[in-house]
GROMACS .gro file of C-alpha atoms in nm:
model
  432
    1UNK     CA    1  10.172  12.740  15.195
    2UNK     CA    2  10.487  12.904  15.022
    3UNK     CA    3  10.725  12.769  14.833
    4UNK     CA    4  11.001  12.723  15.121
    5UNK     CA    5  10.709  12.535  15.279
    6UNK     CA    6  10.569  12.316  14.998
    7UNK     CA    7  11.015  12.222  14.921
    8UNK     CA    8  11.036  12.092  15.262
    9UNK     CA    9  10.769  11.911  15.293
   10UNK     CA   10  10.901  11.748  14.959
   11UNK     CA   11  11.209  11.688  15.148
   12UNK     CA   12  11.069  11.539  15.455
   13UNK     CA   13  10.807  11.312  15.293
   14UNK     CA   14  11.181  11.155  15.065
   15UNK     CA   15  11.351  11.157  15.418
   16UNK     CA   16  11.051  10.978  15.568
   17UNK     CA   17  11.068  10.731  15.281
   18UNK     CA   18  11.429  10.674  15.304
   19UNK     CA   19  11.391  10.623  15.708
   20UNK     CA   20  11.115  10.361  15.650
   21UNK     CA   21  11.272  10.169  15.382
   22UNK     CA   22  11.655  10.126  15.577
   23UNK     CA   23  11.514  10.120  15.935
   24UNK     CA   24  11.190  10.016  15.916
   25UNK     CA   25  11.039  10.242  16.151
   26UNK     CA   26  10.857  10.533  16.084
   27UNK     CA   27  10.893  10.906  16.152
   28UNK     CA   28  10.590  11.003  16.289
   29UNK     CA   29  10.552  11.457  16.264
   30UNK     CA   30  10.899  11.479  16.049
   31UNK     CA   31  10.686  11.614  15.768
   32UNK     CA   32  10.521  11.862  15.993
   33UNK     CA   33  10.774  12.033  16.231
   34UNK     CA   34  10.778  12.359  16.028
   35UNK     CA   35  10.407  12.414  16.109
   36UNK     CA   36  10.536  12.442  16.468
   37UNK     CA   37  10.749  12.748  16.374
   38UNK     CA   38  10.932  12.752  16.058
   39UNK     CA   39  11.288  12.809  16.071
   40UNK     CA   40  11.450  13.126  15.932
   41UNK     CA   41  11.428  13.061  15.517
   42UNK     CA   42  11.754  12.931  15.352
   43UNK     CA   43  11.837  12.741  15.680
   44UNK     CA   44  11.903  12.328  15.591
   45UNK     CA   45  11.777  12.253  15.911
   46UNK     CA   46  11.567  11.930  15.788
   47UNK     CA   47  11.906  11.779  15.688
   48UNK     CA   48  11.986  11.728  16.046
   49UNK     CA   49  11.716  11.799  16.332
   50UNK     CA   50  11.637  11.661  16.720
   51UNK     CA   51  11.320  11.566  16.889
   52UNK     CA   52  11.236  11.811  17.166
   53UNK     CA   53  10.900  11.717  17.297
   54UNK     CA   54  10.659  11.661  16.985
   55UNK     CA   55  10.842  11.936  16.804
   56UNK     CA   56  11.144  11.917  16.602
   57UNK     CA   57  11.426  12.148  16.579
   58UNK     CA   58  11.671  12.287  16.426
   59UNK     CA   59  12.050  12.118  16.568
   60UNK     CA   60  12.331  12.372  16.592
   61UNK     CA   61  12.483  12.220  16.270
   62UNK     CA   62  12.705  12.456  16.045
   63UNK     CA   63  12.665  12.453  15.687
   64UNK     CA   64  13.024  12.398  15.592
   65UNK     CA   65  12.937  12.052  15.765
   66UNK     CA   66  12.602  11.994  15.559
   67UNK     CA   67  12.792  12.116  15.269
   68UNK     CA   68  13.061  11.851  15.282
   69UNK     CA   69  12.810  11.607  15.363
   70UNK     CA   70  12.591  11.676  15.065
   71UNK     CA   71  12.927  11.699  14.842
   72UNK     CA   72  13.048  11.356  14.991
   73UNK     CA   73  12.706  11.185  15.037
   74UNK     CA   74  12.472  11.308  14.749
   75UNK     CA   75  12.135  11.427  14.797
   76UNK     CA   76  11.972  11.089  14.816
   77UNK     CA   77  12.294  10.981  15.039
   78UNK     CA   78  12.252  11.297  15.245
   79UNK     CA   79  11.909  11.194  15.347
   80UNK     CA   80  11.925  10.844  15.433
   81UNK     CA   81  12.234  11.021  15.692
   82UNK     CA   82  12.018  11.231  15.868
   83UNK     CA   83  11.750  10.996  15.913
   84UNK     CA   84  11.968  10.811  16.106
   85UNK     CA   85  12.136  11.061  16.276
   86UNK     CA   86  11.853  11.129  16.493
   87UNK     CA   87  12.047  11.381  16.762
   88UNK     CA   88  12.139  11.582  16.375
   89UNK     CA   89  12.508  11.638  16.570
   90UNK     CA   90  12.656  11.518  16.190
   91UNK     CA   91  12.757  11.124  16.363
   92UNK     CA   92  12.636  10.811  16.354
   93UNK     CA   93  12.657  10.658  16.703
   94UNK     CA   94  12.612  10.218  16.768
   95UNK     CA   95  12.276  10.316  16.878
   96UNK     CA   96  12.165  10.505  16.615
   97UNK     CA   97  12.319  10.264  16.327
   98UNK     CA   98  12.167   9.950  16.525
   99UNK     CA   99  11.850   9.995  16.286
  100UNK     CA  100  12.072   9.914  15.956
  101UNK     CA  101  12.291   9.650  16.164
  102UNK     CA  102  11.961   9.473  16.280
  103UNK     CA  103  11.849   9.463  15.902
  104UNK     CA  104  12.196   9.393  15.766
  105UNK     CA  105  12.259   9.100  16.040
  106UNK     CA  106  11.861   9.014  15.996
  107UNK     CA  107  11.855   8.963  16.375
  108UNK     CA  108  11.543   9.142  16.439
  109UNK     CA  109  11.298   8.906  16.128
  110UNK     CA  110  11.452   8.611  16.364
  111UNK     CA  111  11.311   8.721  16.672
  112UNK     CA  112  11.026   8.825  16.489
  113UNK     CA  113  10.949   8.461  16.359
  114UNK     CA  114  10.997   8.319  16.659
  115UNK     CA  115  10.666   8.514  16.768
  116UNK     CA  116  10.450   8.283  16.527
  117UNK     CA  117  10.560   7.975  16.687
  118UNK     CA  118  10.351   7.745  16.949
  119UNK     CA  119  10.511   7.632  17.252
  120UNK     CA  120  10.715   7.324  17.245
  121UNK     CA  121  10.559   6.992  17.312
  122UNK     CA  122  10.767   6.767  17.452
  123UNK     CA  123  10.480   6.466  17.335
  124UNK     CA  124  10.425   6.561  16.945
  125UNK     CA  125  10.563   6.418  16.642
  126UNK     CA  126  10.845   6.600  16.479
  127UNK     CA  127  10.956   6.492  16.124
  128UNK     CA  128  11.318   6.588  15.921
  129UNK     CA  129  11.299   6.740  15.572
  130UNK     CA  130  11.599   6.703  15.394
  131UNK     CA  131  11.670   6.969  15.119
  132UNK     CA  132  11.817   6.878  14.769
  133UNK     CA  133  11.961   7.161  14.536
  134UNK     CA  134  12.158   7.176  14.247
  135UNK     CA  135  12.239   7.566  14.169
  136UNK     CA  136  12.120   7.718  13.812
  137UNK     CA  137  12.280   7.677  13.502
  138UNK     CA  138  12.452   7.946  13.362
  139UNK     CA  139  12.459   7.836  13.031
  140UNK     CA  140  12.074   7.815  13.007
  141UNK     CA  141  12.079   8.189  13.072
  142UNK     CA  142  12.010   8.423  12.744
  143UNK     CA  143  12.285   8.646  12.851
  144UNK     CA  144  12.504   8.354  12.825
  145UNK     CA  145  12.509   8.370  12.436
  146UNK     CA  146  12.734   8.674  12.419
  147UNK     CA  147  12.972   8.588  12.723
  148UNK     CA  148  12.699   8.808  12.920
  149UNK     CA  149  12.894   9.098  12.736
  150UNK     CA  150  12.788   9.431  12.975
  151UNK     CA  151  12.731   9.220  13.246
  152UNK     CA  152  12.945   9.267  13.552
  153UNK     CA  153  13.052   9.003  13.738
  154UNK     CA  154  12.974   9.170  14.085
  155UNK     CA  155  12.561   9.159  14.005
  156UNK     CA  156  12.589   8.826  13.956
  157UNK     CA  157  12.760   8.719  14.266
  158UNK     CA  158  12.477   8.649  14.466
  159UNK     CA  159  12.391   8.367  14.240
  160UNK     CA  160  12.741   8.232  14.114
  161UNK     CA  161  12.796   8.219  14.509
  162UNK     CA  162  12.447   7.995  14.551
  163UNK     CA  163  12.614   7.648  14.530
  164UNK     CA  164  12.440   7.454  14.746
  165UNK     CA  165  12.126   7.485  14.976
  166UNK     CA  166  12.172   7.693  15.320
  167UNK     CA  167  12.001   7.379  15.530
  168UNK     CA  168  12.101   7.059  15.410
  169UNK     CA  169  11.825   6.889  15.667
  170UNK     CA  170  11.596   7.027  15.887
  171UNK     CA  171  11.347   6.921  16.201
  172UNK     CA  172  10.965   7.064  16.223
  173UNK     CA  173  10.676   6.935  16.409
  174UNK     CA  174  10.387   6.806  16.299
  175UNK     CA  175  10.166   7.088  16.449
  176UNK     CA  176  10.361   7.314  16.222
  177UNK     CA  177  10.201   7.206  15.884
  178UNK     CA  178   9.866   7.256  16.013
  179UNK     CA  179   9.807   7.569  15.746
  180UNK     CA  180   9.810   7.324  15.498
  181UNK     CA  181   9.464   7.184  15.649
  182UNK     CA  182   9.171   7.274  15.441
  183UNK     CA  183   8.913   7.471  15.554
  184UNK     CA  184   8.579   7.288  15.716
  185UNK     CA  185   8.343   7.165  15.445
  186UNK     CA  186   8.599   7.198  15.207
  187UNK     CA  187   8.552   6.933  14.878
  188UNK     CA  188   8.779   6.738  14.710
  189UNK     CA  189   8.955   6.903  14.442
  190UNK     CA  190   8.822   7.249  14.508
  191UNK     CA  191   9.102   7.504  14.574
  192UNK     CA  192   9.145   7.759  14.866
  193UNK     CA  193   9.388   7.982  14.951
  194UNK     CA  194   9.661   7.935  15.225
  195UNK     CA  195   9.798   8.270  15.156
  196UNK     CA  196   9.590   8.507  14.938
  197UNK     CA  197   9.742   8.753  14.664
  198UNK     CA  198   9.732   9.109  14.783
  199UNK     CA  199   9.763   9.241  14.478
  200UNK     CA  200   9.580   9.345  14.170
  201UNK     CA  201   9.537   9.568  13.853
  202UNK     CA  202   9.464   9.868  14.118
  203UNK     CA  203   9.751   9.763  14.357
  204UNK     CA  204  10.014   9.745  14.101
  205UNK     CA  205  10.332   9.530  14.178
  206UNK     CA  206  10.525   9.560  14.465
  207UNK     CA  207  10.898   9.724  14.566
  208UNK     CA  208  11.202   9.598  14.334
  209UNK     CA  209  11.421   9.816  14.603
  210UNK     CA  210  11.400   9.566  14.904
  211UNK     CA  211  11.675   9.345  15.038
  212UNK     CA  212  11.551   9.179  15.329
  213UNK     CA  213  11.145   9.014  15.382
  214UNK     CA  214  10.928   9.098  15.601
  215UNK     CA  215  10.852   8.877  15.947
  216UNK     CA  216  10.620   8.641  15.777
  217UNK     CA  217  10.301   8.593  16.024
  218UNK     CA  218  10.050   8.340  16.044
  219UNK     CA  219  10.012   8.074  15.809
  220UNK     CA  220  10.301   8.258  15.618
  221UNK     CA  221  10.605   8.121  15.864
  222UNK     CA  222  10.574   7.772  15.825
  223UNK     CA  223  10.651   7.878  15.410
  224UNK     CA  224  10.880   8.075  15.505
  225UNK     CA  225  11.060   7.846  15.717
  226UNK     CA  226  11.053   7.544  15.468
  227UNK     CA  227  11.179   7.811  15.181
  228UNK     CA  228  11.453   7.962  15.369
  229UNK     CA  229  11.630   7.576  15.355
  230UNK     CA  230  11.722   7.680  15.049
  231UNK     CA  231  11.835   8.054  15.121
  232UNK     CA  232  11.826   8.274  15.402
  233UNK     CA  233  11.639   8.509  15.250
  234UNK     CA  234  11.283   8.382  15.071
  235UNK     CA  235  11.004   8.641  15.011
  236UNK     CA  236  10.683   8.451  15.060
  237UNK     CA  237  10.456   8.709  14.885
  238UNK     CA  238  10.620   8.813  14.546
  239UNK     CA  239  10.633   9.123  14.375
  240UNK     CA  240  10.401   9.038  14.090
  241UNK     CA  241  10.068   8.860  14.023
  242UNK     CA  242   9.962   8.629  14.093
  243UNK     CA  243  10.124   8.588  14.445
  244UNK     CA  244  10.058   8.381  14.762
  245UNK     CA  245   9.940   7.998  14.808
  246UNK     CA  246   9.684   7.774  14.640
  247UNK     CA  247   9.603   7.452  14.795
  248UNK     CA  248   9.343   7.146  14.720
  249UNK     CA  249   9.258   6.780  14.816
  250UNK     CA  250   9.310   6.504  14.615
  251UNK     CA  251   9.254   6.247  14.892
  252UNK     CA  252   9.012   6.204  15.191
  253UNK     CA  253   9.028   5.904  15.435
  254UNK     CA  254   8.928   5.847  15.776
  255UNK     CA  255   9.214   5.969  15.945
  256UNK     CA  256   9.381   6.149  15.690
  257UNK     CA  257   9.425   6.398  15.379
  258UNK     CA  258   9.623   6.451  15.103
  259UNK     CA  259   9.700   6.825  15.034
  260UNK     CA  260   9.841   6.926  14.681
  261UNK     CA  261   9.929   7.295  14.680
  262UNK     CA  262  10.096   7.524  14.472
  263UNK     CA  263  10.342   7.835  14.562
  264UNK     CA  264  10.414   8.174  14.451
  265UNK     CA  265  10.783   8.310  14.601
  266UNK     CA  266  11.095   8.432  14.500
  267UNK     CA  267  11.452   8.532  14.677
  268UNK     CA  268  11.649   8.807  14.676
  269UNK     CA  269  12.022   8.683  14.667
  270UNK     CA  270  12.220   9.024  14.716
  271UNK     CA  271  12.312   9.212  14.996
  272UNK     CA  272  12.427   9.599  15.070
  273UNK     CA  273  12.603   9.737  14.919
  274UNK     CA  274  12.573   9.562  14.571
  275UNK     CA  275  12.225   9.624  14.466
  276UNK     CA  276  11.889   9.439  14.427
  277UNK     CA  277  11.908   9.069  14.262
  278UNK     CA  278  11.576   8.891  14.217
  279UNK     CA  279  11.525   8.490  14.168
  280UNK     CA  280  11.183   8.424  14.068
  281UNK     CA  281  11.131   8.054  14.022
  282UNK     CA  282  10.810   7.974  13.816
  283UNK     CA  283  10.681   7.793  14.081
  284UNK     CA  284  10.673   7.510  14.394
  285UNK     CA  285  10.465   7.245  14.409
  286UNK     CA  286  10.398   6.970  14.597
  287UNK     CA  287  10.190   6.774  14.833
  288UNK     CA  288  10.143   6.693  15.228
  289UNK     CA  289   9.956   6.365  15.349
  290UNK     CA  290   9.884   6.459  15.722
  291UNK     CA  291   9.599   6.341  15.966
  292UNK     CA  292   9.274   6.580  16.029
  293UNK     CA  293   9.440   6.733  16.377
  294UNK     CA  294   9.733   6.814  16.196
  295UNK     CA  295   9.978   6.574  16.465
  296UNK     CA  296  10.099   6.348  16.207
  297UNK     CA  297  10.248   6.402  15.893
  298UNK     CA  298  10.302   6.085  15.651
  299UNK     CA  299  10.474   6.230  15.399
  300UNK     CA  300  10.585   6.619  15.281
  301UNK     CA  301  10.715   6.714  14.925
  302UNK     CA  302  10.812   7.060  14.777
  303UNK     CA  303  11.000   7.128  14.427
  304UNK     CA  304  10.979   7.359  14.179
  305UNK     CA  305  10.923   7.164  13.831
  306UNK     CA  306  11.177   7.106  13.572
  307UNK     CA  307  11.006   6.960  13.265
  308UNK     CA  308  11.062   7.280  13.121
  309UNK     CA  309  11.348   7.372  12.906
  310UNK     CA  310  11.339   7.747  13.130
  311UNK     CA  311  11.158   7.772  13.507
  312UNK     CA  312  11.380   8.056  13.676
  313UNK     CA  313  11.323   8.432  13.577
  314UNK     CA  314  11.618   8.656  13.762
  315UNK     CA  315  11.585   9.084  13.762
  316UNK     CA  316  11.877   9.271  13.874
  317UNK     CA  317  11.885   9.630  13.940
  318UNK     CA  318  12.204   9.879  13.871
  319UNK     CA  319  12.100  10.130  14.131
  320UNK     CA  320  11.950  10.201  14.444
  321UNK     CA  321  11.569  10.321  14.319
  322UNK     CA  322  11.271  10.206  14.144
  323UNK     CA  323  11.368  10.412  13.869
  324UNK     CA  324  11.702  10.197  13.823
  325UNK     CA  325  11.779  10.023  13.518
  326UNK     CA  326  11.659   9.665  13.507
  327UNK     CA  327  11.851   9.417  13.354
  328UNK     CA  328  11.619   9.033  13.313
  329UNK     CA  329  11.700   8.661  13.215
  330UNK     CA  330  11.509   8.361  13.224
  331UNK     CA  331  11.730   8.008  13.295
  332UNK     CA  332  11.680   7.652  13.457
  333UNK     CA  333  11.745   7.500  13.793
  334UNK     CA  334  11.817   7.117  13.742
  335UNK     CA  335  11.679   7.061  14.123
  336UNK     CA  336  11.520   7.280  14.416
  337UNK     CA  337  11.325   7.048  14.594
  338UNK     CA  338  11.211   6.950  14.997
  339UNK     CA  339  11.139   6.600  15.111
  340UNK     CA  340  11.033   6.427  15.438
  341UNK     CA  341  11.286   6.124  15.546
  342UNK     CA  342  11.018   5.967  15.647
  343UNK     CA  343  10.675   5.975  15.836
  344UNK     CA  344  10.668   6.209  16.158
  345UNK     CA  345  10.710   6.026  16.464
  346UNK     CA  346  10.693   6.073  16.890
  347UNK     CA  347  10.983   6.273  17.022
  348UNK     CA  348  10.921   6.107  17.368
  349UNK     CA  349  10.795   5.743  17.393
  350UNK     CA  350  10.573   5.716  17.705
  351UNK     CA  351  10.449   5.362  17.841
  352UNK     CA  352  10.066   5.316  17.962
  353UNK     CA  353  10.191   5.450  18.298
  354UNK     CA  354  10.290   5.803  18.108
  355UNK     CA  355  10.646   5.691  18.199
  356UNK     CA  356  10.938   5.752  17.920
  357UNK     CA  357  11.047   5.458  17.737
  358UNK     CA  358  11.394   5.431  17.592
  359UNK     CA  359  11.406   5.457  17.241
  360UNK     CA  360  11.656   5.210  17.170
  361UNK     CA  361  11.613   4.790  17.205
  362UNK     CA  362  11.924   4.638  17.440
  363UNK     CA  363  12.079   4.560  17.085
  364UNK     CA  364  12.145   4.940  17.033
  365UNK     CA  365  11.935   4.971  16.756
  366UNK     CA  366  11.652   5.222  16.753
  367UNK     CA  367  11.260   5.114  16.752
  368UNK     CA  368  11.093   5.076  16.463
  369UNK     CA  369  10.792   5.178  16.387
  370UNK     CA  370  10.469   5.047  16.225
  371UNK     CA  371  10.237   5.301  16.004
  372UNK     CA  372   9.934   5.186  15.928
  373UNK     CA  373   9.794   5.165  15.610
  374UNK     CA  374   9.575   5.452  15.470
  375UNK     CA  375   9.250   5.341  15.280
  376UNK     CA  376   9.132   5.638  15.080
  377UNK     CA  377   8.803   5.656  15.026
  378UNK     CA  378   8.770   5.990  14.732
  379UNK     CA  379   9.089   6.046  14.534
  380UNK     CA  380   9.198   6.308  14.264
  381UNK     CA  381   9.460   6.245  14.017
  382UNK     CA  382   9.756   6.499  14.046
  383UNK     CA  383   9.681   6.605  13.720
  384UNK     CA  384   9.377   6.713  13.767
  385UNK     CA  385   9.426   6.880  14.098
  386UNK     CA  386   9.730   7.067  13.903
  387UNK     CA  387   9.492   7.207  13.661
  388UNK     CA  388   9.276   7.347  13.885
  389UNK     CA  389   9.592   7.503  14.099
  390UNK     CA  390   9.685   7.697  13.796
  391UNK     CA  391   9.315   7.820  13.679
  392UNK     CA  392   9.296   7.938  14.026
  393UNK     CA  393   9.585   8.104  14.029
  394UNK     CA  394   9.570   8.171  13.620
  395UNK     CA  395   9.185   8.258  13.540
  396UNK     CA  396   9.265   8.270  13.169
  397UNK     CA  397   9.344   7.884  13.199
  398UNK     CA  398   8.966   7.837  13.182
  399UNK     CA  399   9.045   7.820  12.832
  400UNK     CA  400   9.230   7.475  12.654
  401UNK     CA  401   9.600   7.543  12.579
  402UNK     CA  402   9.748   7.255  12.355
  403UNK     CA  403  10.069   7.169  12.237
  404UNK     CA  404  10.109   7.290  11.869
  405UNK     CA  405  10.087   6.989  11.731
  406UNK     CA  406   9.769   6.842  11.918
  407UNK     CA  407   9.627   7.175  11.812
  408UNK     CA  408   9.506   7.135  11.468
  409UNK     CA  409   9.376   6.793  11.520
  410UNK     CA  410   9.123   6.954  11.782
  411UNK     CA  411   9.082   7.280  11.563
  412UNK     CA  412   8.971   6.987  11.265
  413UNK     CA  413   8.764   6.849  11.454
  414UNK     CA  414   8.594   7.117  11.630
  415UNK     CA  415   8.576   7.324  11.297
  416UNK     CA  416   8.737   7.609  11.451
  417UNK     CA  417   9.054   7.854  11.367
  418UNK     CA  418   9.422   7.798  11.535
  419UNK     CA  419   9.536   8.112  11.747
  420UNK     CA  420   9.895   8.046  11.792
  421UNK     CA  421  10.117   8.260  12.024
  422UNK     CA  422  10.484   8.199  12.097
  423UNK     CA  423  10.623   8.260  12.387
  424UNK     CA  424  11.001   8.358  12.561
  425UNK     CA  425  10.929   8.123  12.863
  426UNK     CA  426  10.626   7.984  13.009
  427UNK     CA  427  10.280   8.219  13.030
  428UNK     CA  428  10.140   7.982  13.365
  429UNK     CA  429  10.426   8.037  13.608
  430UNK     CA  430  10.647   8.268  13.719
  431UNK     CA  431  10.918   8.217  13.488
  432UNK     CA  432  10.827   8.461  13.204
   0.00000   0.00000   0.00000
């Protein structure tokens, strides 16, 4: 291959990237084309090129046009215009910007979501989740200190502008929760997976560069759906380890379980054209009572904890690439936190005759209705089940972290040395 050759296949493997990280779509044989007959050498014409057949080709383009382009655009700029301009006539037409609008307006995840979901059911039990938030506290940020002196105000926007939570209340079925049932066989207080980490020491960590998730699927949406209550734009999978879901029992009845799980997710609260800002909290928790067929819920709560003096860690970017400086700060949320009304119940009331009964007495006030009470019959206190969350999703846990001062009483006792280590945040969650 010769050097013309091995430059633009450089070029189109950055144009390929650019294409698939605005559009989302791939472009299959843009790195090849020149093995189909290599234009003429010191023609541009990868910077704007048609489809004919499986081939592509030079467009009649003149290079005082590319030239301005590249002048106006920059390199990086230049690329991201020609992927889009797909008929390379220098123009970006509505149908050839409809990629970025359908990422920009996020109308194409919704549709995607809606994939995942079951058929309605006029006859199930649907449940509201109300959503309480009160936004971060500046002042707990380290940045703070100094008056965030070389911060500018327009890369924190995203979160001065997150005042309150995008759903106040919300309606889901019963049916949806059913990823929080645990697998068959599954003992009390062992821990599986309800989304498993993808990554590891080979994988690496994942893009800083992203704006917008992708469609959750599977056991993924109903997360995804409780998490974007709080803003439109949750990432279900973050970019670090450990990442996913973690879920055990504490509680088996008859009827019922209780679920205690623990979650791994993070938001990214900026749009284009102001670049990447990440909110990582350090964690959700919470717990789901729901019968064994998954068509009753009793009770739902999600929060992230806030014993902790810190539990958010925020990254913002100032540029458009990986290799972007990085600014980081850790700070607290006072409250982020889901919670059921009350017990699911029938959407339609239907007699013995399968006939629909009004829901309301002659009085005007709505039927009540009677739970039953649950007689456990194995239980698992939530501390307990919270350990083994975090070993499972911390390994090095296996070991006994104490406060500093329980510490030396156990090192005493056990006739063994202190190994102290002080920390800027919290070493089991996601906030450090």
């Amino acid at each position: 291959m010769s050097r013309d050759q091995e430059g633009l296949e450089a070029l189109g493997a950055v144009q390929r990237r650019h294409l698939h990280r605005w559009t989302g779509r791939p472009w299959e044989d843009s790195g090849r084309w020149w093995e189909e007959g290599l234009p003429p050498s010191g023609s541009n014409c990868l910077l704007g090129t048609r489809r004919r057949g499986h081939q592509l080709v030079p467009s009649p383009v003149s290079p005082p046009k590319q030239e301005s382009a590249l002048k106006t655009l920059g390199t990086d700029g230049l690329f991201l215009f020609s992927s889009l301009d797909t008929d390379g006539d220098m123009y970006i037409s509505p149908e050839e910007f409809k990629p970025i609008a359908e990422k920009l307006t996020g109308s194409t995840p919704a549709a995607s979501y809606e994939e995942e979901e079951l058929p309605p059911d006029p006859s199930e039990e649907t449940l509201t989740i109300e959503a309480r938030f009160q936004p971060l506290l500046p002042e707990t940020m380290t940045k703070s200190k100094d008056g965030f002196l070389g911060v500018s105000r327009l890369a924190l926007s995203g979160l001065r502008n997150w005042t309150a939570a995008a759903s106040p209340s919300a309606v889901f079925s019963a049916r949806h929760f059913q990823p929080f049932l645990p697998p068959p066989g599954q003992e009390l207080g062992e821990p599986w997976w309800i989304i498993p980490s993808e990554l590891s020491v080979f994988t690496g960590y994942l893009s800083n560069n992203r704006f917008y998730p992708p469609p959750p699927k599977g056991k993924e949406v109903i997360i995804h759906r409780l998490l974007s209550m709080f803003h439109p734009r949750p990432f279900v999978k973050t970019r670090f380890a450990p990442q996913g879901a973690v879920a055990c029992l504490t509680a088996i009845s008859d009827f019922y379980y209780t679920v205690m799980f623990r979650i791994h997710a993070e938001f990214q609260l900026s749009e284009p054209p102001d670049f990447p800002f990440w909110f990582s909290p350090g964690q959700f928790t919470g717990h789901i009572i729901l019968s064994k067929d998954a068509t009753h819920v009793r009770d739902f709560r999600l929060f992230v904890p806030n014993h902790r003096s810190l539990n958010v860690d925020m990254e913002w970017l100032y540029g458009a690439s990986e290799s972007s400086n990085m600014e980081v700060d850790i700070g607290y949320i006072p409250q982020m936190e889901l919670e059921a009304m009350g017990p699911s119940v029938p959407s339609v009331i239907l007699d013995e005759d399968g006939s629909v009964i009004d829901s309301h007495l002659p009085s005007g006030e709505s039927l009540q209705f009677v739970f039953e009470e649950i007689k456990w019959q194995q239980e698992l206190s939530w501390e307990e089940a919270a350990r083994r969350l975090e070993v499972a999703m911390y390994p090095f846990k296996k070991v006994s972290y104490l406060p500093f001062t329980e510490a030396f009483d156990r090192a005493k006792a056990e006739n063994k040395l202190v190994h102290s280590i002080l920390l800027w945040g919290a070493l089991d969650d996601q906030s450090c």
